[in-house]
Amino acid sequence: MTTLAADKPRAYEVGDRNEFPVIATDIIYEGAAVGVVDGTGYAKPLASGTRFVGFAETQANNATGAAGDINVRVIEEGMAQLSVSGAVMTDVGQPVYATDDDTFVFLPVGGIFIGFVHRFVSSGVVMVEFDAIDYVDPWAHYSVREAITVDKTLDIEDNGKLFVVTVDAKIITLPAVATPVNCTIINGGAFGTVAVNISPAAADKIQGPDLPGTDNKDLINTKATARRGDFAKIATGDASGPLCIELYGTWATEL
């Protein structure tokens, strides 16, 4: 290698802006959430199969152009006021996902991670803090995710899944201890609206941190204090029943 022996002017950039080449025959509108297709590197309005890289600062109209004819300029870090379905005052700190370039939700099933709620503005409207480079989806290690809206009995194929319960008083039944199921179950409801019941097989008990471990008694995320994002991480236990290895929120064993 040869070290410099004279000044060498370079091109520098500062701040939170970036640019990406746009796919062929498409328009990215100002304010749109922008995604990049990892397989090609081209940007498009955020959609399934893309990675969030920021919000479009100005419109990028490539409706009649070939891929890469123009770039879209994005803001990749900052705060944006967004309409998020179901947002309430107690959702500060919650992760936010997008299902397209202008639809934002809390459900981590079928959405692309955007950022975290920074401040409540009004019903369904929040300030979202985003950083496309450094912020990571808190559930990124779960590639298989499922929303639960009806009672569900888990089986061997549910190992490694993330379940999000969005409807009150639904029961998730664990299989007998001979069938190991390792998964995480999240409360997806707003504060005080959804109770989550995790039920062991009749001859099993759910064991875990400060849990009495009683046969055929549910582990319940108490509705009155339940918060969006409360979770229980279930793992294979012993002959007595499954093991709850991590709890977040207020949980209690059925009396």
Coordinates of N, CA and C in Angstrom, one line a residue:
M1 N 0.8 -1.2 0.0 CA 0.0 0.0 0.0 C 0.9 1.2 0.0
T2 N 0.3 2.3 -0.6 CA 1.1 3.6 -0.7 C 0.3 4.6 0.1
T3 N 1.0 5.2 1.1 CA 0.4 6.3 1.9 C 0.4 7.6 1.1
L4 N -0.4 8.5 1.5 CA -0.5 9.8 0.9 C 0.8 10.6 1.1
A5 N 1.2 11.3 0.0 CA 2.3 12.2 0.1 C 1.8 13.6 -0.2
A6 N 0.5 13.8 -0.4 CA 0.0 15.1 -0.7 C -1.5 15.1 -0.4
D7 N -2.1 16.3 -0.3 CA -3.5 16.5 0.0 C -4.3 15.7 -1.1
K8 N -5.4 15.1 -0.6 CA -6.3 14.4 -1.5 C -7.8 14.8 -1.2
P9 N -8.3 15.7 -1.9 CA -9.7 16.1 -1.7 C -10.6 14.9 -1.9
R10 N -11.6 14.8 -1.1 CA -12.6 13.7 -1.2 C -14.0 14.3 -1.2
A11 N -15.0 13.5 -1.6 CA -16.4 13.9 -1.5 C -16.9 13.4 -0.2
Y12 N -17.5 14.2 0.6 CA -18.1 13.9 1.9 C -19.5 14.2 1.9
E13 N -20.2 13.5 2.8 CA -21.6 13.8 3.1 C -21.8 13.8 4.6
V14 N -22.6 14.7 5.0 CA -23.0 14.8 6.5 C -24.5 14.8 6.6
G15 N -24.9 14.4 7.8 CA -26.4 14.5 8.0 C -27.1 13.1 7.8
D16 N -28.4 13.2 7.7 CA -29.3 12.0 7.7 C -29.9 11.7 6.3
R17 N -29.3 12.2 5.2 CA -29.8 12.0 3.9 C -29.1 10.9 3.2
N18 N -29.7 10.2 2.3 CA -29.1 9.2 1.4 C -29.8 9.1 0.1
E19 N -29.3 8.5 -0.9 CA -29.9 8.3 -2.2 C -29.8 6.9 -2.6
F20 N -30.8 6.4 -3.3 CA -30.8 5.1 -3.9 C -31.4 5.1 -5.3
P21 N -30.9 4.3 -6.2 CA -31.4 4.2 -7.6 C -32.8 3.6 -7.5
V22 N -33.7 4.1 -8.4 CA -35.1 3.7 -8.4 C -35.4 2.6 -9.4
I23 N -36.3 1.7 -9.1 CA -36.6 0.6 -10.0 C -37.3 1.2 -11.3
A24 N -37.4 0.4 -12.3 CA -38.0 0.9 -13.6 C -39.5 1.2 -13.4
T25 N -40.0 2.1 -14.2 CA -41.4 2.4 -14.4 C -42.2 2.5 -13.0
D26 N -41.7 3.3 -12.1 CA -42.4 3.4 -10.9 C -42.2 4.9 -10.4
I27 N -43.1 5.3 -9.5 CA -43.0 6.6 -8.8 C -43.0 6.4 -7.3
I28 N -42.0 7.1 -6.7 CA -41.9 7.1 -5.2 C -42.4 8.5 -4.9
Y29 N -43.5 8.7 -4.2 CA -44.0 10.0 -3.8 C -43.3 10.6 -2.6
E30 N -43.3 11.9 -2.5 CA -42.8 12.5 -1.3 C -43.5 12.0 -0.1
G31 N -42.7 11.7 1.0 CA -43.3 11.2 2.2 C -43.5 9.7 2.3
A32 N -43.3 9.0 1.2 CA -43.5 7.6 1.1 C -42.4 6.9 1.9
A33 N -42.7 5.8 2.6 CA -41.7 4.9 3.2 C -41.1 4.2 2.0
V34 N -39.8 4.2 2.0 CA -39.0 3.7 0.9 C -38.3 2.4 1.3
G35 N -38.4 1.4 0.4 CA -37.8 0.1 0.6 C -36.8 -0.2 -0.5
V36 N -35.7 -0.9 -0.2 CA -34.8 -1.4 -1.2 C -34.9 -2.9 -1.3
V37 N -34.8 -3.4 -2.5 CA -34.8 -4.8 -2.8 C -33.4 -5.3 -2.7
D38 N -33.2 -6.1 -1.7 CA -31.8 -6.5 -1.4 C -31.1 -7.2 -2.6
G39 N -31.9 -8.0 -3.3 CA -31.4 -8.7 -4.5 C -30.9 -7.9 -5.6
T40 N -31.4 -6.6 -5.7 CA -31.0 -5.7 -6.8 C -30.4 -4.4 -6.4
G41 N -30.8 -4.0 -5.2 CA -30.3 -2.7 -4.7 C -31.1 -1.5 -5.1
Y42 N -32.2 -1.8 -5.9 CA -33.1 -0.7 -6.3 C -34.1 -0.3 -5.3
A43 N -34.5 1.0 -5.3 CA -35.5 1.4 -4.3 C -36.9 1.5 -5.0
K44 N -37.9 1.3 -4.1 CA -39.3 1.4 -4.6 C -40.2 1.8 -3.4
P45 N -41.4 2.1 -3.6 CA -42.3 2.3 -2.5 C -42.3 1.0 -1.6
L46 N -42.2 1.2 -0.3 CA -42.0 0.1 0.6 C -43.1 -1.0 0.4
A47 N -42.7 -2.2 0.3 CA -43.6 -3.3 0.1 C -42.9 -4.6 0.6
S48 N -43.7 -5.7 0.7 CA -43.1 -6.9 1.1 C -41.9 -7.3 0.3
G49 N -40.9 -7.8 0.9 CA -39.7 -8.2 0.2 C -38.6 -7.1 0.1
T50 N -38.9 -5.9 0.7 CA -38.0 -4.8 0.7 C -37.5 -4.5 2.1
R51 N -36.5 -3.7 2.2 CA -35.9 -3.3 3.5 C -36.0 -1.8 3.6
F52 N -36.6 -1.4 4.7 CA -36.8 0.1 5.0 C -35.5 0.8 5.0
V53 N -35.5 1.9 4.2 CA -34.3 2.7 4.2 C -34.5 4.2 4.5
G54 N -35.8 4.6 4.7 CA -36.1 5.9 5.1 C -37.4 6.4 4.4
F55 N -37.6 7.7 4.5 CA -38.8 8.4 3.9 C -38.3 9.3 2.8
A56 N -39.1 9.3 1.7 CA -38.7 10.1 0.5 C -38.8 11.5 0.8
E57 N -37.7 12.3 0.6 CA -37.7 13.7 0.9 C -38.5 14.5 -0.2
T58 N -38.3 14.0 -1.4 CA -39.0 14.6 -2.6 C -39.5 13.4 -3.5
Q59 N -40.4 13.8 -4.4 CA -40.9 12.8 -5.3 C -39.8 12.3 -6.3
A60 N -39.8 11.0 -6.6 CA -38.9 10.5 -7.6 C -39.7 9.8 -8.6
N61 N -39.9 10.5 -9.8 CA -40.8 10.0 -10.8 C -40.0 9.3 -11.9
N62 N -40.0 8.0 -11.8 CA -39.3 7.2 -12.9 C -40.3 6.3 -13.7
A63 N -41.5 6.9 -13.9 CA -42.6 6.2 -14.5 C -42.3 5.7 -15.9
T64 N -41.4 6.4 -16.6 CA -41.1 6.0 -18.0 C -39.6 5.7 -18.1
G65 N -38.9 5.6 -17.0 CA -37.5 5.3 -17.0 C -37.1 3.9 -16.8
A66 N -35.8 3.6 -17.1 CA -35.3 2.3 -16.8 C -34.8 2.3 -15.4
A67 N -34.5 1.1 -14.9 CA -34.0 1.0 -13.5 C -32.7 1.7 -13.3
G68 N -32.6 2.6 -12.3 CA -31.4 3.4 -12.0 C -31.3 4.7 -12.8
D69 N -32.3 5.0 -13.6 CA -32.2 6.3 -14.4 C -32.2 7.5 -13.4
I70 N -32.9 7.4 -12.3 CA -32.9 8.5 -11.3 C -32.7 7.9 -9.9
N71 N -32.4 8.7 -9.0 CA -32.3 8.4 -7.6 C -33.4 9.0 -6.8
V72 N -33.8 8.3 -5.7 CA -34.7 8.9 -4.7 C -33.9 9.3 -3.5
R73 N -34.1 10.5 -3.0 CA -33.4 11.1 -1.9 C -34.3 10.8 -0.6
V74 N -33.7 10.1 0.4 CA -34.4 9.8 1.5 C -33.9 10.4 2.8
I75 N -34.7 10.6 3.8 CA -34.3 10.9 5.1 C -34.3 9.6 5.9
E76 N -33.1 9.2 6.3 CA -32.9 7.9 6.9 C -32.9 7.8 8.4
E77 N -33.0 9.0 9.0 CA -33.0 9.1 10.5 C -33.7 10.3 10.9
G78 N -34.6 10.2 11.9 CA -35.3 11.3 12.5 C -36.6 10.9 13.1
M79 N -37.6 11.8 13.0 CA -38.9 11.5 13.6 C -40.0 11.9 12.5
A80 N -41.0 11.2 12.4 CA -42.1 11.4 11.4 C -43.4 11.3 12.1
Q81 N -44.4 12.2 11.8 CA -45.7 12.0 12.3 C -46.5 11.0 11.4
L82 N -46.9 9.9 12.0 CA -47.6 8.9 11.2 C -48.9 8.5 11.8
S83 N -49.8 8.1 10.9 CA -51.1 7.5 11.4 C -50.8 6.0 11.6
V84 N -51.0 5.6 12.8 CA -50.7 4.2 13.1 C -52.0 3.6 13.7
S85 N -52.5 2.6 13.0 CA -53.8 2.0 13.4 C -53.8 1.6 14.9
G86 N -54.8 2.1 15.6 CA -55.0 1.7 17.0 C -54.1 2.4 18.0
A87 N -53.3 3.4 17.6 CA -52.4 4.0 18.5 C -53.1 4.8 19.6
V88 N -52.7 4.6 20.9 CA -53.2 5.2 22.0 C -52.1 5.8 22.9
M89 N -52.4 6.6 23.9 CA -51.5 7.3 24.7 C -50.4 6.4 25.4
T90 N -50.8 5.1 25.6 CA -49.9 4.2 26.4 C -49.0 3.5 25.4
D91 N -48.9 3.8 24.1 CA -48.1 3.1 23.2 C -46.7 3.7 23.0
V92 N -46.3 4.7 23.8 CA -45.0 5.3 23.6 C -44.0 4.1 23.9
G93 N -43.0 4.1 22.9 CA -42.0 3.0 23.0 C -42.2 1.8 22.2
Q94 N -43.5 1.7 21.7 CA -43.8 0.5 20.9 C -43.2 0.5 19.5
P95 N -42.8 -0.7 19.0 CA -42.3 -0.8 17.7 C -43.4 -0.6 16.7
V96 N -43.1 0.0 15.5 CA -44.0 0.3 14.5 C -43.6 -0.4 13.2
Y97 N -44.6 -0.9 12.5 CA -44.3 -1.6 11.2 C -45.1 -1.0 10.1
A98 N -44.7 -1.3 8.9 CA -45.4 -0.8 7.7 C -45.8 -2.0 6.8
T99 N -47.0 -1.9 6.2 CA -47.4 -2.9 5.3 C -47.4 -2.4 3.9
D100 N -47.2 -1.1 3.7 CA -46.9 -0.5 2.4 C -46.3 0.8 2.6
D101 N -46.2 1.7 1.6 CA -45.5 2.9 1.8 C -46.2 4.0 2.6
D102 N -47.5 3.7 3.0 CA -48.2 4.7 3.8 C -49.2 4.1 4.8
T103 N -49.0 2.8 5.1 CA -49.9 2.1 6.1 C -49.0 1.6 7.2
F104 N -49.3 2.1 8.4 CA -48.4 1.8 9.6 C -49.3 1.1 10.7
V105 N -48.7 0.1 11.3 CA -49.4 -0.7 12.3 C -48.4 -1.2 13.4
F106 N -49.0 -1.7 14.4 CA -48.2 -2.3 15.5 C -48.0 -3.8 15.3
L107 N -48.8 -4.4 14.5 CA -48.7 -5.9 14.4 C -47.4 -6.3 13.6
P108 N -46.5 -7.0 14.2 CA -45.3 -7.4 13.6 C -45.4 -8.6 12.6
V109 N -46.7 -8.9 12.2 CA -46.9 -10.0 11.3 C -47.2 -9.4 9.9
G110 N -46.4 -9.7 8.9 CA -46.6 -9.2 7.6 C -46.2 -7.8 7.4
G111 N -45.5 -7.2 8.4 CA -45.1 -5.8 8.2 C -43.6 -5.7 8.2
I112 N -43.1 -4.5 7.9 CA -41.6 -4.2 7.8 C -41.4 -3.2 8.9
F113 N -40.4 -3.5 9.7 CA -40.1 -2.6 10.9 C -39.6 -1.2 10.4
I114 N -40.2 -0.2 11.1 CA -39.9 1.2 10.8 C -39.2 1.9 11.9
G115 N -39.7 1.8 13.1 CA -39.1 2.5 14.3 C -39.9 2.3 15.5
F116 N -39.8 3.3 16.4 CA -40.5 3.2 17.7 C -41.4 4.5 18.0
V117 N -42.5 4.3 18.6 CA -43.3 5.5 19.0 C -42.5 6.4 20.0
H118 N -42.4 7.6 19.6 CA -41.7 8.6 20.4 C -42.7 9.4 21.3
R119 N -43.8 9.8 20.6 CA -44.8 10.6 21.3 C -46.2 10.4 20.8
F120 N -47.1 10.4 21.7 CA -48.5 10.4 21.3 C -49.0 11.8 20.8
V121 N -49.7 11.8 19.7 CA -50.2 13.1 19.2 C -51.7 13.2 19.4
S122 N -52.4 12.2 18.9 CA -53.9 12.1 19.0 C -54.2 10.7 18.7
S123 N -55.5 10.4 18.9 CA -55.9 9.0 18.7 C -55.5 8.5 17.3
G124 N -54.7 7.5 17.2 CA -54.3 6.9 15.9 C -53.2 7.7 15.3
V125 N -52.6 8.7 15.9 CA -51.5 9.5 15.3 C -50.4 9.6 16.3
V126 N -49.2 9.3 15.9 CA -48.0 9.4 16.8 C -46.8 9.9 16.1
M127 N -45.8 10.4 16.8 CA -44.5 10.7 16.3 C -43.7 9.4 16.4
V128 N -43.1 9.0 15.3 CA -42.3 7.7 15.2 C -40.8 8.1 15.0
E129 N -40.0 7.6 15.9 CA -38.6 7.8 15.8 C -38.0 6.7 14.9
F130 N -37.3 7.0 13.9 CA -36.7 6.0 13.0 C -35.3 6.2 12.7
D131 N -34.6 5.1 12.5 CA -33.2 5.1 12.1 C -32.9 3.9 11.2
A132 N -32.9 4.1 9.9 CA -32.9 3.0 9.0 C -31.6 2.2 9.1
I133 N -30.5 2.8 9.6 CA -29.2 2.2 9.7 C -29.1 1.4 11.0
D134 N -29.5 2.0 12.2 CA -29.1 1.4 13.5 C -30.2 0.8 14.2
Y135 N -31.5 1.1 14.0 CA -32.6 0.6 14.7 C -32.9 -0.8 14.2
V136 N -33.2 -1.7 15.1 CA -33.5 -3.1 14.7 C -34.8 -3.6 15.3
D137 N -35.6 -4.3 14.5 CA -36.8 -4.9 14.9 C -36.6 -5.7 16.2
P138 N -37.3 -5.5 17.3 CA -37.0 -6.3 18.5 C -37.4 -7.7 18.3
W139 N -38.1 -8.1 17.3 CA -38.5 -9.5 17.0 C -37.8 -10.0 15.7
A140 N -36.7 -9.4 15.4 CA -36.1 -9.7 14.1 C -35.6 -11.2 14.0
H141 N -35.4 -11.8 15.1 CA -34.9 -13.2 15.1 C -36.0 -14.2 14.8
Y142 N -37.2 -13.7 14.7 CA -38.4 -14.6 14.4 C -38.8 -14.4 12.9
S143 N -38.5 -15.3 12.1 CA -38.8 -15.2 10.7 C -40.2 -15.7 10.4
V144 N -40.8 -16.5 11.3 CA -42.2 -17.0 11.1 C -43.0 -16.4 12.3
R145 N -44.0 -15.6 11.9 CA -44.9 -14.9 12.8 C -46.3 -15.1 12.5
E146 N -47.1 -15.2 13.5 CA -48.5 -15.5 13.3 C -49.4 -14.7 14.2
A147 N -50.5 -14.1 13.7 CA -51.5 -13.4 14.5 C -52.5 -14.4 15.0
I148 N -52.9 -14.3 16.3 CA -53.9 -15.2 16.8 C -55.2 -14.4 17.1
T149 N -56.3 -14.8 16.5 CA -57.5 -14.2 16.7 C -58.6 -15.1 17.1
V150 N -58.3 -16.4 17.2 CA -59.2 -17.5 17.7 C -58.4 -18.4 18.6
D151 N -59.0 -19.2 19.4 CA -58.3 -20.2 20.2 C -57.4 -21.1 19.3
K152 N -56.2 -21.4 19.9 CA -55.3 -22.2 19.1 C -54.6 -23.2 19.9
T153 N -54.4 -24.4 19.4 CA -53.6 -25.5 20.0 C -52.3 -25.6 19.3
L154 N -51.2 -25.5 20.0 CA -49.9 -25.6 19.3 C -49.5 -27.0 19.1
D155 N -48.6 -27.2 18.1 CA -48.1 -28.5 17.8 C -46.6 -28.4 17.5
I156 N -46.0 -29.5 17.1 CA -44.5 -29.5 16.8 C -44.1 -28.5 15.8
E157 N -45.0 -28.2 14.8 CA -44.7 -27.2 13.8 C -44.7 -25.8 14.2
D158 N -45.0 -25.5 15.4 CA -45.1 -24.2 16.0 C -43.8 -23.8 16.7
N159 N -42.8 -24.7 16.7 CA -41.5 -24.4 17.3 C -40.9 -23.2 16.5
G160 N -40.3 -22.3 17.3 CA -39.6 -21.1 16.7 C -40.5 -20.0 16.2
K161 N -41.8 -20.1 16.4 CA -42.7 -19.0 16.0 C -42.9 -17.9 17.0
L162 N -43.3 -16.8 16.4 CA -43.7 -15.6 17.2 C -45.2 -15.5 17.0
F163 N -46.0 -15.6 18.2 CA -47.4 -15.5 18.1 C -47.8 -14.1 18.7
V164 N -48.8 -13.4 18.0 CA -49.3 -12.2 18.5 C -50.8 -12.3 18.7
V165 N -51.2 -12.2 19.9 CA -52.6 -12.3 20.3 C -53.3 -10.9 20.2
T166 N -54.3 -10.8 19.3 CA -54.9 -9.4 19.1 C -56.3 -9.4 19.5
V167 N -56.9 -10.5 19.9 CA -58.3 -10.6 20.3 C -58.4 -11.0 21.8
D168 N -59.3 -10.4 22.6 CA -59.4 -10.7 24.0 C -59.8 -12.1 24.3
A169 N -59.2 -12.7 25.4 CA -59.7 -13.9 26.0 C -59.5 -15.1 25.1
K170 N -58.6 -15.1 24.2 CA -58.3 -16.3 23.4 C -57.3 -17.2 24.1
I171 N -57.5 -18.5 24.0 CA -56.7 -19.4 24.7 C -55.7 -20.1 23.8
I172 N -54.4 -20.1 24.2 CA -53.4 -20.8 23.5 C -53.1 -22.1 24.3
T173 N -53.3 -23.2 23.7 CA -53.1 -24.5 24.4 C -51.8 -25.1 24.0
L174 N -51.0 -25.4 25.0 CA -49.7 -26.1 24.7 C -49.9 -27.6 24.6
P175 N -49.1 -28.2 23.8 CA -49.2 -29.7 23.7 C -48.6 -30.4 24.9
A176 N -48.9 -31.7 25.1 CA -48.3 -32.4 26.2 C -46.8 -32.3 26.1
V177 N -46.2 -32.5 27.3 CA -44.8 -32.3 27.4 C -43.9 -33.1 26.5
A178 N -44.5 -34.2 26.0 CA -43.8 -35.1 25.1 C -43.5 -34.4 23.7
T179 N -44.3 -33.4 23.4 CA -44.2 -32.6 22.2 C -43.6 -31.3 22.5
P180 N -42.3 -31.1 22.3 CA -41.7 -29.8 22.7 C -42.1 -28.7 21.8
V181 N -42.4 -27.5 22.4 CA -42.8 -26.3 21.6 C -42.0 -25.1 22.3
N182 N -41.1 -24.5 21.5 CA -40.4 -23.4 21.9 C -40.8 -22.2 21.1
C183 N -41.5 -21.2 21.7 CA -42.0 -20.1 21.0 C -42.2 -18.9 21.9
T184 N -42.6 -17.8 21.4 CA -42.9 -16.6 22.1 C -44.3 -16.1 21.8
I185 N -45.0 -15.7 22.9 CA -46.4 -15.3 22.7 C -46.5 -13.9 23.2
I186 N -47.0 -13.0 22.3 CA -47.0 -11.5 22.7 C -48.5 -11.1 22.8
N187 N -48.7 -10.1 23.6 CA -50.0 -9.4 23.7 C -50.0 -8.3 22.7
G188 N -50.9 -8.4 21.7 CA -50.9 -7.3 20.6 C -52.0 -6.3 20.8
G189 N -52.6 -6.3 22.0 CA -53.7 -5.3 22.2 C -53.3 -4.1 22.9
A190 N -54.1 -3.0 22.8 CA -53.8 -1.8 23.5 C -54.0 -2.0 25.0
F191 N -53.5 -1.1 25.8 CA -53.5 -1.2 27.3 C -54.9 -1.6 27.8
G192 N -54.9 -2.7 28.6 CA -56.2 -3.1 29.3 C -57.3 -3.6 28.4
T193 N -56.9 -4.1 27.2 CA -58.0 -4.6 26.3 C -57.9 -6.0 25.9
V194 N -56.8 -6.7 26.1 CA -56.6 -8.1 25.7 C -56.0 -8.9 26.8
A195 N -56.7 -10.0 27.2 CA -56.1 -10.9 28.1 C -55.6 -12.1 27.3
V196 N -54.4 -12.6 27.7 CA -53.8 -13.7 27.0 C -53.7 -14.9 28.0
N197 N -54.3 -16.0 27.5 CA -54.3 -17.2 28.4 C -53.5 -18.3 27.7
I198 N -52.5 -18.8 28.4 CA -51.6 -19.9 27.9 C -51.9 -21.1 28.8
S199 N -52.5 -22.2 28.1 CA -53.0 -23.3 28.9 C -52.2 -24.5 28.6
P200 N -51.7 -25.2 29.7 CA -50.9 -26.4 29.6 C -51.9 -27.6 29.3
A201 N -51.3 -28.7 28.9 CA -52.1 -30.0 28.9 C -52.6 -30.3 30.3
A202 N -53.6 -31.1 30.4 CA -54.3 -31.3 31.7 C -53.3 -31.9 32.7
A203 N -52.4 -32.7 32.3 CA -51.5 -33.3 33.3 C -50.2 -32.5 33.5
D204 N -50.1 -31.4 32.8 CA -48.8 -30.6 32.9 C -49.0 -29.3 33.7
K205 N -47.9 -28.7 34.0 CA -47.9 -27.4 34.7 C -46.9 -26.5 34.0
I206 N -47.2 -25.2 34.0 CA -46.2 -24.2 33.4 C -45.3 -23.7 34.5
Q207 N -44.1 -24.0 34.4 CA -43.1 -23.6 35.4 C -42.3 -22.4 34.9
G208 N -41.9 -21.6 35.9 CA -41.1 -20.4 35.5 C -40.9 -19.4 36.6
P209 N -40.4 -18.2 36.4 CA -40.1 -17.2 37.4 C -41.2 -16.9 38.3
D210 N -41.1 -17.3 39.6 CA -42.1 -17.1 40.6 C -43.5 -17.6 40.3
L211 N -43.5 -18.6 39.4 CA -44.8 -19.3 39.1 C -45.0 -20.5 40.0
P212 N -46.2 -20.7 40.6 CA -46.3 -21.9 41.5 C -46.2 -23.2 40.8
G213 N -46.5 -23.3 39.5 CA -46.4 -24.5 38.8 C -47.5 -25.5 39.2
T214 N -48.7 -25.2 38.8 CA -49.8 -26.1 39.2 C -50.4 -26.8 38.0
D215 N -50.6 -28.1 38.1 CA -51.2 -28.8 37.0 C -52.5 -28.2 36.5
N216 N -52.6 -28.2 35.1 CA -53.8 -27.8 34.4 C -54.3 -26.4 34.8
K217 N -53.3 -25.5 35.1 CA -53.7 -24.1 35.4 C -53.0 -23.2 34.4
D218 N -53.8 -22.2 33.8 CA -53.3 -21.3 32.8 C -52.3 -20.3 33.3
L219 N -51.5 -19.9 32.4 CA -50.7 -18.7 32.7 C -51.4 -17.5 32.0
I220 N -51.7 -16.5 32.7 CA -52.6 -15.4 32.2 C -51.9 -14.0 32.3
N221 N -51.9 -13.3 31.2 CA -51.5 -11.9 31.1 C -52.7 -11.1 31.5
T222 N -52.7 -10.6 32.8 CA -53.9 -10.0 33.4 C -54.4 -8.9 32.6
K223 N -55.7 -8.9 32.2 CA -56.2 -7.9 31.2 C -56.1 -6.5 31.8
A224 N -56.4 -6.3 33.0 CA -56.5 -4.9 33.6 C -55.2 -4.2 33.5
T225 N -54.1 -4.9 33.5 CA -52.8 -4.2 33.4 C -52.0 -4.6 32.2
A226 N -52.7 -5.4 31.3 CA -52.0 -5.9 30.1 C -51.6 -4.7 29.2
R227 N -50.4 -4.8 28.6 CA -49.9 -3.7 27.7 C -49.5 -4.3 26.4
R228 N -49.7 -3.6 25.3 CA -49.2 -4.1 24.1 C -47.7 -4.4 24.2
G229 N -47.3 -5.6 23.8 CA -45.9 -5.9 23.9 C -45.5 -6.8 25.0
D230 N -46.4 -7.0 26.0 CA -46.2 -8.0 27.1 C -46.0 -9.4 26.4
F231 N -45.1 -10.2 27.0 CA -44.8 -11.5 26.3 C -44.4 -12.5 27.3
A232 N -44.6 -13.8 26.9 CA -44.1 -15.0 27.6 C -43.3 -15.8 26.6
K233 N -42.1 -16.2 27.0 CA -41.3 -17.1 26.1 C -41.3 -18.5 26.7
I234 N -41.9 -19.4 25.9 CA -42.1 -20.8 26.3 C -41.0 -21.7 25.8
A235 N -40.5 -22.6 26.6 CA -39.5 -23.5 26.2 C -39.8 -24.9 26.7
T236 N -39.1 -25.9 26.1 CA -39.3 -27.3 26.6 C -38.8 -27.4 28.0
G237 N -39.6 -28.0 28.8 CA -39.3 -28.2 30.2 C -38.8 -29.6 30.6
D238 N -39.5 -30.1 31.6 CA -39.1 -31.5 32.0 C -40.4 -32.3 32.0
A239 N -40.4 -33.4 32.7 CA -41.6 -34.3 32.7 C -42.8 -33.7 33.4
S240 N -42.6 -32.6 34.1 CA -43.7 -31.9 34.8 C -44.5 -31.0 33.9
G241 N -43.8 -30.5 32.9 CA -44.5 -29.5 32.0 C -43.5 -28.6 31.3
P242 N -44.0 -27.7 30.5 CA -43.2 -26.7 29.8 C -42.6 -25.6 30.8
L243 N -41.6 -24.9 30.3 CA -40.9 -23.9 31.1 C -41.1 -22.6 30.4
C244 N -41.5 -21.6 31.3 CA -41.5 -20.2 30.8 C -40.2 -19.6 31.2
I245 N -39.4 -19.3 30.2 CA -38.0 -18.8 30.5 C -37.9 -17.3 30.6
E246 N -38.9 -16.6 30.2 CA -38.9 -15.1 30.2 C -40.3 -14.6 30.2
L247 N -40.6 -13.6 31.1 CA -41.9 -12.9 31.1 C -41.7 -11.4 31.1
Y248 N -42.6 -10.7 30.4 CA -42.6 -9.3 30.4 C -44.0 -8.8 30.6
G249 N -44.3 -8.0 31.6 CA -45.6 -7.6 31.9 C -46.1 -8.3 33.2
T250 N -47.4 -8.1 33.4 CA -48.0 -8.8 34.6 C -48.7 -10.1 34.2
W251 N -48.1 -11.1 34.7 CA -48.7 -12.5 34.5 C -48.9 -13.2 35.8
A252 N -49.9 -14.0 35.8 CA -50.3 -14.8 37.0 C -50.8 -16.2 36.6
T253 N -50.6 -17.1 37.5 CA -51.2 -18.5 37.3 C -52.7 -18.5 37.7
E254 N -53.5 -19.1 36.9 CA -54.9 -19.3 37.1 C -55.1 -19.8 38.5
L255 N -56.1 -19.3 39.3 CA -56.4 -19.8 40.6 C -57.3 -21.0 40.5

